[in-house]
């Protein structure tokens, strides 16, 4: 469950990545398009960070990484780094599921990394709330 696209030899298209997400393909495509349209991010399909992360879509603004979206079987994961202040701003507006990810973030500098798995529309909405703070 939630296996990633790990075949480094074949770069997928965005459409293939969305299809890989199964029942959440629309949500994957919606987040990808929302970031590109709303925040004018540059997208690039990449296989970053070694062999376990798999194929993902990097979204950048002026070369600064906003997030990676990793396709998974039946879901997708958004990897993002926010400052503690950004997490604190978002926290009261998020559902418990998203708060748990923040509570367990990987600390880094004045913030941390989360790997936020999306499996439904409510989780997508919380991902958008977090990314809106990141992309400002």
mmCIF file of C-alpha atoms in Angstrom:
data_model
loop_
_atom_site.group_PDB
_atom_site.id
_atom_site.type_symbol
_atom_site.label_atom_id
_atom_site.label_comp_id
_atom_site.label_asym_id
_atom_site.label_seq_id
_atom_site.Cartn_x
_atom_site.Cartn_y
_atom_site.Cartn_z
ATOM 1 C CA UNK A 1 0.000 0.000 0.000
ATOM 2 C CA UNK A 2 1.225 3.488 -0.904
ATOM 3 C CA UNK A 3 4.101 2.149 -2.974
ATOM 4 C CA UNK A 4 5.979 4.753 -4.967
ATOM 5 C CA UNK A 5 7.162 4.914 -8.570
ATOM 6 C CA UNK A 6 10.678 3.553 -8.086
ATOM 7 C CA UNK A 7 11.774 2.609 -11.625
ATOM 8 C CA UNK A 8 14.519 5.163 -12.195
ATOM 9 C CA UNK A 9 14.987 4.071 -15.809
ATOM 10 C CA UNK A 10 11.603 5.342 -17.034
ATOM 11 C CA UNK A 11 10.594 8.927 -16.340
ATOM 12 C CA UNK A 12 6.791 9.121 -16.119
ATOM 13 C CA UNK A 13 4.616 11.922 -17.443
ATOM 14 C CA UNK A 14 2.443 13.962 -15.076
ATOM 15 C CA UNK A 15 -0.551 12.069 -16.453
ATOM 16 C CA UNK A 16 1.067 8.698 -15.678
ATOM 17 C CA UNK A 17 1.896 9.901 -12.182
ATOM 18 C CA UNK A 18 -1.700 10.987 -11.608
ATOM 19 C CA UNK A 19 -3.025 7.654 -12.895
ATOM 20 C CA UNK A 20 -0.668 5.838 -10.505
ATOM 21 C CA UNK A 21 -2.520 7.516 -7.616
ATOM 22 C CA UNK A 22 -5.630 5.493 -8.513
ATOM 23 C CA UNK A 23 -8.765 6.894 -6.882
ATOM 24 C CA UNK A 24 -6.850 10.016 -5.899
ATOM 25 C CA UNK A 25 -5.637 10.840 -9.404
ATOM 26 C CA UNK A 26 -7.924 13.889 -9.628
ATOM 27 C CA UNK A 27 -6.598 15.253 -6.336
ATOM 28 C CA UNK A 28 -2.981 14.759 -7.449
ATOM 29 C CA UNK A 29 -3.651 16.600 -10.717
ATOM 30 C CA UNK A 30 -5.647 19.309 -8.924
ATOM 31 C CA UNK A 31 -2.822 20.123 -6.499
ATOM 32 C CA UNK A 32 -0.225 20.084 -9.269
ATOM 33 C CA UNK A 33 -2.299 22.476 -11.399
ATOM 34 C CA UNK A 34 -3.288 24.675 -8.440
ATOM 35 C CA UNK A 35 0.351 25.308 -7.528
ATOM 36 C CA UNK A 36 1.358 26.063 -11.117
ATOM 37 C CA UNK A 37 -1.636 28.314 -11.791
ATOM 38 C CA UNK A 38 -2.038 30.102 -8.446
ATOM 39 C CA UNK A 39 1.613 30.609 -7.529
ATOM 40 C CA UNK A 40 3.189 30.303 -10.974
ATOM 41 C CA UNK A 41 5.549 27.605 -9.842
ATOM 42 C CA UNK A 42 7.915 25.936 -12.248
ATOM 43 C CA UNK A 43 7.347 22.184 -12.395
ATOM 44 C CA UNK A 44 9.919 19.517 -13.020
ATOM 45 C CA UNK A 45 9.565 15.759 -12.817
ATOM 46 C CA UNK A 46 12.526 14.379 -10.872
ATOM 47 C CA UNK A 47 13.816 11.338 -9.002
ATOM 48 C CA UNK A 48 15.441 13.067 -5.993
ATOM 49 C CA UNK A 49 17.124 11.987 -2.784
ATOM 50 C CA UNK A 50 18.204 8.432 -3.581
ATOM 51 C CA UNK A 51 16.263 5.306 -4.429
ATOM 52 C CA UNK A 52 13.424 5.341 -1.880
ATOM 53 C CA UNK A 53 11.551 8.548 -2.692
ATOM 54 C CA UNK A 54 10.665 7.684 -6.276
ATOM 55 C CA UNK A 55 9.422 9.996 -8.998
ATOM 56 C CA UNK A 56 7.932 13.298 -7.942
ATOM 57 C CA UNK A 57 7.087 16.726 -9.250
ATOM 58 C CA UNK A 58 9.209 19.554 -7.871
ATOM 59 C CA UNK A 59 7.473 22.918 -7.652
ATOM 60 C CA UNK A 60 9.816 25.910 -7.469
ATOM 61 C CA UNK A 61 9.507 29.687 -7.413
ATOM 62 C CA UNK A 62 12.630 31.542 -8.499
ATOM 63 C CA UNK A 63 14.634 28.335 -8.011
ATOM 64 C CA UNK A 64 13.405 27.976 -4.394
ATOM 65 C CA UNK A 65 11.756 24.619 -3.682
ATOM 66 C CA UNK A 66 8.123 24.970 -2.603
ATOM 67 C CA UNK A 67 7.412 21.241 -2.399
ATOM 68 C CA UNK A 68 7.709 17.841 -3.999
ATOM 69 C CA UNK A 69 4.594 15.849 -4.835
ATOM 70 C CA UNK A 70 5.327 12.108 -4.874
ATOM 71 C CA UNK A 71 2.884 9.770 -6.627
ATOM 72 C CA UNK A 72 1.877 6.707 -4.604
ATOM 73 C CA UNK A 73 -0.485 3.801 -5.124
ATOM 74 C CA UNK A 74 -3.863 5.142 -3.998
ATOM 75 C CA UNK A 75 -2.484 8.406 -2.608
ATOM 76 C CA UNK A 76 0.303 10.951 -2.899
ATOM 77 C CA UNK A 77 2.684 12.630 -0.482
ATOM 78 C CA UNK A 78 3.591 16.305 -0.398
ATOM 79 C CA UNK A 79 7.046 16.941 1.024
ATOM 80 C CA UNK A 80 7.484 20.517 2.215
ATOM 81 C CA UNK A 81 9.574 22.574 4.602
ATOM 82 C CA UNK A 82 7.993 25.444 6.498
ATOM 83 C CA UNK A 83 9.213 27.748 9.246
ATOM 84 C CA UNK A 84 7.917 27.354 12.792
ATOM 85 C CA UNK A 85 6.016 30.630 12.334
ATOM 86 C CA UNK A 86 4.303 29.303 9.187
ATOM 87 C CA UNK A 87 3.345 26.085 10.994
ATOM 88 C CA UNK A 88 2.003 28.104 13.957
ATOM 89 C CA UNK A 89 -0.053 30.302 11.634
ATOM 90 C CA UNK A 90 -1.616 27.312 9.889
ATOM 91 C CA UNK A 91 -2.095 25.049 12.931
ATOM 92 C CA UNK A 92 -5.464 26.412 14.204
ATOM 93 C CA UNK A 93 -6.955 26.209 10.695
ATOM 94 C CA UNK A 94 -5.967 22.575 10.102
ATOM 95 C CA UNK A 95 -7.719 19.313 10.875
ATOM 96 C CA UNK A 96 -6.270 16.860 13.403
ATOM 97 C CA UNK A 97 -4.754 14.711 10.644
ATOM 98 C CA UNK A 98 -2.565 17.583 9.408
ATOM 99 C CA UNK A 99 -1.732 18.686 12.949
ATOM 100 C CA UNK A 100 -0.296 15.233 13.663
ATOM 101 C CA UNK A 101 2.170 15.677 10.794
ATOM 102 C CA UNK A 102 3.241 19.047 12.164
ATOM 103 C CA UNK A 103 3.611 17.612 15.665
ATOM 104 C CA UNK A 104 5.972 14.972 14.228
ATOM 105 C CA UNK A 105 7.857 17.201 11.766
ATOM 106 C CA UNK A 106 11.530 16.608 11.107
ATOM 107 C CA UNK A 107 13.228 19.664 12.648
ATOM 108 C CA UNK A 108 15.418 21.772 10.400
ATOM 109 C CA UNK A 109 16.665 25.251 11.265
ATOM 110 C CA UNK A 110 13.782 27.464 12.360
ATOM 111 C CA UNK A 111 11.155 25.032 11.086
ATOM 112 C CA UNK A 112 10.935 21.545 9.734
ATOM 113 C CA UNK A 113 9.971 19.090 7.020
ATOM 114 C CA UNK A 114 6.742 17.160 6.751
ATOM 115 C CA UNK A 115 5.835 14.349 4.384
ATOM 116 C CA UNK A 116 2.073 14.869 4.218
ATOM 117 C CA UNK A 117 0.076 12.003 2.691
ATOM 118 C CA UNK A 118 -3.150 12.986 0.909
ATOM 119 C CA UNK A 119 -5.971 10.470 0.505
ATOM 120 C CA UNK A 120 -9.074 12.708 0.420
ATOM 121 C CA UNK A 121 -10.351 16.222 -0.336
ATOM 122 C CA UNK A 122 -10.117 17.460 3.270
ATOM 123 C CA UNK A 123 -6.454 16.499 3.398
ATOM 124 C CA UNK A 124 -5.925 18.229 0.054
ATOM 125 C CA UNK A 125 -7.488 21.404 1.476
ATOM 126 C CA UNK A 126 -5.082 21.312 4.426
ATOM 127 C CA UNK A 127 -2.130 20.747 2.080
ATOM 128 C CA UNK A 128 -3.224 23.831 0.142
ATOM 129 C CA UNK A 129 -3.452 25.835 3.388
ATOM 130 C CA UNK A 130 0.139 24.922 4.248
ATOM 131 C CA UNK A 131 1.445 25.511 0.735
ATOM 132 C CA UNK A 132 -0.281 28.893 0.515
ATOM 133 C CA UNK A 133 1.885 30.039 3.433
ATOM 134 C CA UNK A 134 5.000 28.575 1.844
ATOM 135 C CA UNK A 135 4.420 30.108 -1.578
ATOM 136 C CA UNK A 136 3.740 33.685 -0.451
#
